[in-house]
Every structure is written in structure tokens, then in C-alpha cells.
Tab-separated table of C-alpha atoms in Angstrom:
chain	number	residue	atom	x	y	z
A	76	LEU	CA	3.205	6.053	15.428
A	77	GLN	CA	4.635	6.556	19.003
A	78	PRO	CA	8.073	8.056	19.449
A	79	VAL	CA	10.768	5.661	20.603
A	80	PRO	CA	12.886	6.553	23.709
A	81	ALA	CA	16.166	8.404	23.734
A	82	GLY	CA	15.367	11.551	21.964
A	83	VAL	CA	13.850	10.220	18.718
A	84	ALA	CA	11.532	12.676	17.068
A	85	TRP	CA	8.835	11.864	14.437
A	86	THR	CA	7.669	14.590	12.041
A	87	ILE	CA	4.735	14.474	9.621
A	88	GLY	CA	5.248	16.917	6.797
A	89	ARG	CA	2.591	19.520	5.768
A	90	ASP	CA	1.375	17.238	3.149
A	91	GLY	CA	2.255	14.175	5.028
A	92	LEU	CA	-1.206	12.702	5.691
A	93	GLN	CA	-2.807	12.087	2.294
A	94	GLY	CA	-6.262	10.478	1.909
A	95	TRP	CA	-7.531	11.237	5.455
A	96	ASP	CA	-9.678	14.103	4.128
A	97	GLY	CA	-11.892	11.978	1.726
A	98	THR	CA	-11.995	8.911	-0.332
A	99	ASP	CA	-13.591	7.659	-3.577
A	100	VAL	CA	-17.074	6.450	-4.056
A	101	ARG	CA	-18.467	3.303	-5.726
A	102	THR	CA	-21.495	3.808	-7.925
A	103	GLN	CA	-22.761	2.871	-11.321
A	104	ALA	CA	-24.941	4.829	-13.674
A	105	THR	CA	-27.067	3.032	-16.288
A	106	ASP	CA	-28.095	5.074	-19.387
A	107	ARG	CA	-31.827	5.735	-19.604
A	108	THR	CA	-33.500	4.162	-22.642
A	109	ALA	CA	-34.944	6.698	-25.105
A	110	ASP	CA	-34.343	9.537	-22.609
A	111	HIS	CA	-31.612	11.867	-21.522
A	112	GLY	CA	-29.233	11.001	-18.623
A	113	SER	CA	-28.825	7.913	-16.625
A	114	TRP	CA	-30.209	6.042	-13.540
A	115	PHE	CA	-27.910	5.923	-10.567
A	116	GLY	CA	-27.416	2.691	-8.651
A	117	ASP	CA	-26.567	2.583	-4.908
A	118	THR	CA	-23.614	4.674	-4.005
A	119	TYR	CA	-20.987	3.667	-1.349
A	120	LEU	CA	-17.600	4.873	-0.033
A	121	ALA	CA	-14.599	2.922	-1.460
A	122	ALA	CA	-11.873	1.770	0.704
A	123	ARG	CA	-9.764	4.573	2.003
A	124	PRO	CA	-5.909	4.637	0.985
A	125	ILE	CA	-3.865	6.790	3.318
A	126	THR	CA	-0.284	7.869	2.902
A	127	LEU	CA	1.808	8.850	5.881
A	128	SER	CA	5.086	10.744	5.184
A	129	GLY	CA	7.619	12.542	7.197
A	130	THR	CA	11.007	12.629	8.870
A	131	ILE	CA	12.667	10.619	11.657
A	132	THR	CA	15.259	12.531	13.680
A	133	ALA	CA	17.526	10.662	16.052
A	134	PRO	CA	20.457	11.288	18.259
A	135	ASP	CA	22.629	8.689	16.696
A	136	LEU	CA	22.633	5.773	14.121
A	137	ALA	CA	21.583	3.085	16.601
A	138	SER	CA	18.517	5.093	17.684
A	139	LEU	CA	17.618	5.837	13.952
A	140	ASP	CA	17.700	2.033	13.178
A	141	THR	CA	15.552	1.281	16.114
A	142	ALA	CA	12.968	3.908	14.969
A	143	ILE	CA	13.015	2.472	11.492
A	144	ASP	CA	12.381	-1.012	12.772
A	145	GLN	CA	9.483	0.382	14.900
A	146	LEU	CA	8.021	2.021	11.731
A	147	GLN	CA	8.140	-1.342	9.949
A	148	THR	CA	6.392	-2.959	12.845
A	149	ALA	CA	3.734	-0.261	13.275
A	150	ALA	CA	2.722	-0.570	9.616
A	151	ALA	CA	1.385	-4.045	10.103
A	152	LEU	CA	-0.144	-6.467	7.767
A	153	THR	CA	-3.004	-6.995	10.284
A	154	ASP	CA	-5.567	-4.529	11.446
A	155	THR	CA	-3.883	-1.660	13.187
A	156	LEU	CA	-5.601	1.437	14.894
A	157	LEU	CA	-4.685	4.721	13.349
A	158	VAL	CA	-5.571	7.813	15.475
A	159	VAL	CA	-5.414	11.355	14.167
A	160	ASN	CA	-5.535	13.957	16.742
A	161	GLU	CA	-7.780	16.600	15.123
A	162	THR	CA	-10.005	19.073	16.967
A	163	VAL	CA	-12.319	16.118	17.313
A	164	PRO	CA	-9.790	13.109	17.429
A	165	LYS	CA	-10.753	10.376	14.854
A	166	GLN	CA	-9.578	6.909	14.144
A	167	ALA	CA	-9.578	4.215	11.500
A	168	MET	CA	-8.568	0.600	11.371
A	169	VAL	CA	-5.785	0.212	8.794
A	170	ARG	CA	-3.323	-2.365	7.226
A	171	GLN	CA	-0.138	-1.871	5.323
A	172	SER	CA	-0.996	-1.924	1.596
A	173	GLY	CA	2.217	-0.988	-0.150
A	174	LYS	CA	6.063	-1.004	0.157
A	175	PRO	CA	7.270	1.385	2.879
A	176	LEU	CA	9.779	3.968	1.380
A	177	LEU	CA	12.660	4.775	3.520
A	178	ARG	CA	15.708	6.925	2.759
A	179	LEU	CA	18.647	7.914	5.007
A	180	GLU	CA	19.554	11.512	4.656
A	181	THR	CA	22.327	11.295	7.290
A	182	ASP	CA	23.193	8.898	10.131
A	183	ARG	CA	20.662	10.762	12.211
A	184	ILE	CA	17.859	11.628	9.810
A	185	ALA	CA	15.547	9.463	7.691
A	186	VAL	CA	12.608	10.250	5.526
A	187	TYR	CA	9.624	7.760	5.298
A	188	SER	CA	6.465	7.115	3.276
A	189	VAL	CA	3.951	4.460	4.229
A	190	LEU	CA	0.937	3.387	2.371
A	191	LEU	CA	-2.001	2.119	4.443
A	192	THR	CA	-5.591	1.214	3.559
A	193	ALA	CA	-8.736	1.326	5.736
A	194	ALA	CA	-11.119	-1.250	4.444
A	195	ASP	CA	-13.926	0.545	6.391
A	196	PRO	CA	-13.455	4.081	4.994
A	197	ARG	CA	-15.394	5.761	7.788
A	198	ARG	CA	-13.331	7.960	10.238
A	199	TYR	CA	-14.676	7.061	13.690
A	200	SER	CA	-14.667	9.319	16.846
A	201	ALA	CA	-11.924	8.088	19.261
A	202	VAL	CA	-14.619	8.393	22.086
A	203	LEU	CA	-16.751	5.441	22.404
A	204	GLN	CA	-20.397	6.131	23.534
A	205	GLN	CA	-21.857	3.476	25.887
A	206	GLN	CA	-25.365	3.412	27.356
A	207	SER	CA	-27.127	0.621	29.290
A	208	THR	CA	-30.485	-0.232	30.600
A	209	VAL	CA	-32.319	-3.180	32.367
A	210	LEU	CA	-35.596	-4.677	31.299
A	211	PRO	CA	-38.669	-2.616	32.140
A	212	THR	CA	-40.193	-3.754	35.431
A	213	SER	CA	-43.723	-5.132	35.597
A	214	ILE	CA	-46.417	-2.499	36.405
A	215	GLY	CA	-48.881	-2.789	33.480
A	216	GLY	CA	-49.507	-3.296	29.756
A	217	LEU	CA	-47.051	-2.360	27.127
A	218	THR	CA	-48.033	-1.412	23.502
A	219	VAL	CA	-45.256	-1.892	20.985
A	220	PRO	CA	-45.158	-0.431	17.376
A	221	PHE	CA	-44.549	-3.788	15.711
A	222	SER	CA	-45.526	-7.565	15.776
A	223	VAL	CA	-43.231	-9.918	17.652
A	224	PRO	CA	-43.419	-13.712	18.124
A	225	PHE	CA	-44.266	-13.389	21.791
A	226	THR	CA	-46.446	-11.244	23.950
A	227	ILE	CA	-45.184	-8.717	26.496
A	228	THR	CA	-47.825	-8.436	29.171
A	229	ALA	CA	-46.234	-5.718	31.311
A	230	SER	CA	-43.986	-2.723	31.234
A	231	ALA	CA	-42.797	0.318	33.062
A	232	PRO	CA	-40.615	3.426	32.531
A	233	GLY	CA	-37.074	2.485	31.631
A	234	GLY	CA	-35.672	-0.027	29.364
A	235	THR	CA	-34.574	2.661	26.920
A	236	PHE	CA	-31.354	4.600	26.033
A	237	THR	CA	-30.265	6.958	23.217
A	238	LEU	CA	-27.028	6.889	21.092
A	239	ILE	CA	-26.121	9.888	19.079
A	240	ASN	CA	-24.032	10.298	15.899
A	241	ASP	CA	-22.367	13.718	15.609
A	242	GLY	CA	-20.711	12.814	12.315
A	243	SER	CA	-21.392	13.117	8.638
A	244	ILE	CA	-22.268	9.451	7.728
A	245	GLY	CA	-24.274	6.741	9.396
A	246	THR	CA	-22.757	4.654	12.070
A	247	ARG	CA	-23.843	1.271	13.356
A	248	PRO	CA	-24.008	0.283	16.993
A	249	VAL	CA	-22.972	-2.865	18.870
A	250	LEU	CA	-25.757	-4.164	21.077
A	251	THR	CA	-24.910	-6.470	24.022
A	252	VAL	CA	-27.443	-8.387	26.136
A	253	THR	CA	-26.073	-9.813	29.454
A	254	GLY	CA	-27.577	-11.589	32.404
A	255	GLY	CA	-30.864	-13.552	32.413
A	256	PRO	CA	-32.286	-16.091	32.212
A	257	ILE	CA	-34.854	-14.688	29.725
A	258	PRO	CA	-36.758	-16.650	27.116
A	259	ASN	CA	-36.262	-14.221	24.203
A	260	PHE	CA	-36.146	-10.448	23.582
A	261	ASN	CA	-36.906	-7.679	21.114
A	262	ILE	CA	-35.247	-4.339	20.422
A	263	ALA	CA	-36.880	-1.410	18.843
A	264	ALA	CA	-34.871	1.591	17.456
A	265	THR	CA	-36.866	4.799	16.860
A	266	ARG	CA	-35.938	8.046	15.410
A	267	PRO	CA	-36.226	11.417	17.288
A	268	ASP	CA	-39.731	11.970	15.739
A	269	GLY	CA	-40.816	8.588	17.195
A	270	SER	CA	-41.046	6.656	14.019
A	271	LEU	CA	-39.622	3.171	13.910
A	272	ALA	CA	-36.165	2.909	12.286
A	273	ALA	CA	-35.457	-0.777	12.713
A	274	GLN	CA	-36.493	-3.765	14.914
A	275	LEU	CA	-34.732	-6.828	16.097
A	276	SER	CA	-36.187	-9.996	17.626
A	277	TYR	CA	-34.183	-12.818	19.123
A	278	SER	CA	-35.996	-16.016	19.557
A	279	ASP	CA	-33.647	-18.239	21.712
A	280	ALA	CA	-33.324	-18.244	25.355
A	281	LEU	CA	-30.353	-16.730	27.293
A	282	GLY	CA	-29.156	-18.177	30.600
A	283	ALA	CA	-27.695	-16.724	33.655
A	284	GLY	CA	-24.254	-15.280	32.892
A	285	ASP	CA	-24.750	-15.417	29.027
A	286	VAL	CA	-23.365	-12.563	26.913
A	287	LEU	CA	-24.856	-12.003	23.422
A	288	VAL	CA	-23.165	-9.542	21.189
A	289	ILE	CA	-25.064	-8.215	18.162
A	290	ASP	CA	-22.609	-6.391	15.819
A	291	CYS	CA	-24.852	-4.279	13.465
A	292	ALA	CA	-21.843	-3.427	11.202
A	293	ALA	CA	-20.434	-6.891	10.797
A	294	HIS	CA	-24.039	-8.475	10.829
A	295	THR	CA	-23.032	-10.996	13.475
A	296	VAL	CA	-24.628	-12.366	16.579
A	297	THR	CA	-22.123	-14.078	18.955
A	298	LEU	CA	-22.898	-15.894	22.234
A	299	ASN	CA	-20.274	-16.019	24.919
A	300	GLY	CA	-17.515	-14.857	22.471
A	301	THR	CA	-17.422	-18.019	20.303
A	302	THR	CA	-20.923	-19.353	19.240
A	303	SER	CA	-22.840	-17.817	16.354
A	304	ARG	CA	-26.560	-17.382	17.084
A	305	ARG	CA	-27.228	-15.430	13.787
A	306	ARG	CA	-30.106	-17.796	13.000
A	307	TYR	CA	-32.188	-16.811	15.959
A	308	LEU	CA	-32.148	-13.090	15.048
A	309	SER	CA	-34.603	-11.473	12.701
A	310	GLY	CA	-35.268	-7.943	11.668
A	311	GLY	CA	-33.298	-5.044	10.190
A	312	TRP	CA	-29.846	-3.842	11.307
A	313	PRO	CA	-30.156	-0.384	12.807
A	314	GLU	CA	-27.915	2.562	11.651
A	315	ILE	CA	-27.654	5.762	13.355
A	316	PRO	CA	-28.063	8.592	10.779
A	317	ALA	CA	-25.504	11.386	10.360
A	318	GLY	CA	-26.085	14.201	12.796
A	319	SER	CA	-29.025	12.441	14.440
A	320	SER	CA	-29.739	9.806	17.036
A	321	LEU	CA	-31.676	6.556	17.703
A	322	THR	CA	-33.504	5.481	20.893
A	323	PHE	CA	-33.297	1.897	21.720
A	324	SER	CA	-35.956	0.077	23.809
A	325	TRP	CA	-36.357	-3.506	24.563
A	326	GLY	CA	-38.504	-6.063	26.168
A	327	SER	CA	-38.873	-9.792	26.729
A	328	GLY	CA	-41.452	-12.533	27.178
A	329	GLY	CA	-39.775	-12.975	30.648
A	330	TYR	CA	-38.124	-10.857	33.178
A	331	ASP	CA	-34.979	-11.037	35.260
A	332	PRO	CA	-33.597	-8.018	37.123
A	333	SER	CA	-30.003	-8.683	35.948
A	334	ALA	CA	-30.768	-8.746	32.255
A	335	THR	CA	-29.028	-5.751	30.615
A	336	LEU	CA	-29.000	-4.207	27.202
A	337	THR	CA	-25.881	-2.244	26.495
A	338	GLY	CA	-25.359	-0.181	23.357
A	339	THR	CA	-22.129	1.351	22.020
A	340	CYS	CA	-21.280	3.319	19.074
A	341	ARG	CA	-18.873	5.883	17.557
A	342	SER	CA	-19.722	8.989	15.686
A	343	ALA	CA	-18.671	8.500	11.995
A	344	TRP	CA	-17.334	10.949	9.330
A	345	LYS	CA	-16.772	10.494	5.650
């Protein structure tokens, strides 16, 4: 929430930010047959409910009414970015999920409580990492650690970048390929020890000026902002582990100096 003009002050109480420090988990345990204990299923974080509460102080009733209206607007029914300025500033996308509670203490002071929910419970760094690389230039043979539906006959240093996750839970990058034309491409994600974490192969051609966005969290592949190209992508969706990194390298069956791979991500915390 941003302060309104004319001397209005927003205060969040000592316990006025509930739910930001942690959320529930979703899991299921199945009893073992003829044995002690249970078998755990997969475990995931549940959606994160967040309660913001505090005080609005204004110089007059008109300013207080304006601030209350702004609070109602900020607690939107659509995705709204909530940023918490901790030592490492973090953010989450939230929506209003309950009735706002407002009480006038005087004609200049009101107390409020707003319930929000982050469907994606991870708290992301407010700083977006971004790295880019062009296709490797042609100087010799390239050996890749996986099979692809085309042959890369040449390679050179370059064509790689590294994204880092300083958080406490895995985060998923967005990979964008621009430029061309190129007939196809593949992307390999490797761990710090050099082992393969994931690979993606795209089998359709990209023309000059095309922009293909691969969102590894949403599992979408979008061409030029409108057209789904998910059917042309195969492989696994890379996730950058907590406290670690992935190095991304790419290649194509063709070469164009303007073709560029860009990766973005935010460190993520539970």
C-alpha cells in the first residue's frame, strides 16, 4: 500500500503481517499394510493466506475517506503485487480473499484488516535476474549430452549463461528466444557438477523478429505474445534448486547472429 497525499500515514502493527513467514503444506500419508507407519505421497506448499492489519492516520475526515477508498482499491479481486521490504525485499502476487474490516476510531484515525491470498505461495526476490546469450558461432564439432531430433555440426565457446537461486525453495525460469530465422533449437540445463538437470527441444522454425516465450512455471510456450506453440516443445521443465544454480546452453540446426536466448528468474523462499 502506498501513502496517499496530504499527510496520510499508514501503520502496520507489530503483528500486522500474518502468514508471510510460512504457509501450510499439502500431503497425504497412506498407512503401510502389515507394518508400522505410513507411506508419504508428494508434498507441496498450500496457497498462502496473508492478513494485513494496521492503522490509517489522516489530517482530516476527507483525507481519511480517500485513504479508505484507496485501501479498498489496493485489495483487488485481480492479481496484485505485494512487496515486503525485508533485508532481502520479497514479493508475491495476491488477491483479496475476504471481507476488508474497517473501523473508524475518530474522524482522523481508522483501523483496518485485509485478508489476501497468494495462489503461488513462494515469496520471490524483488530483484529479477536476467542473462542472455547468442547462438554459438561455427568453428567445429559440438558434443551434447542428449539426443535431439537434429544434428548440430559446429559450435564454439559462448551460448551459455547461469541463473542462481539464493532462496529456500526451487524457482522456475522464463526462457525467451528472439531473432532468427532458425529452423529449431534445443536448450540444456546443467547442474554445478555438470550433470544434466533438464532439456528442451523446440521443433518448429522461428522467423526474423519472432519472440518465443517459454514459461517454465506456467508450462506455456507463446509465440509473439498470442499464439500457443506448446505442441512443438518436448522435454522436461527446468527448476533451479534452492541455494543452487543451473547453467543453460543452447544450439540450433541453423545459425543466425541475431538469435538470442534470454533467461530470467527470481530467487524463491518458502
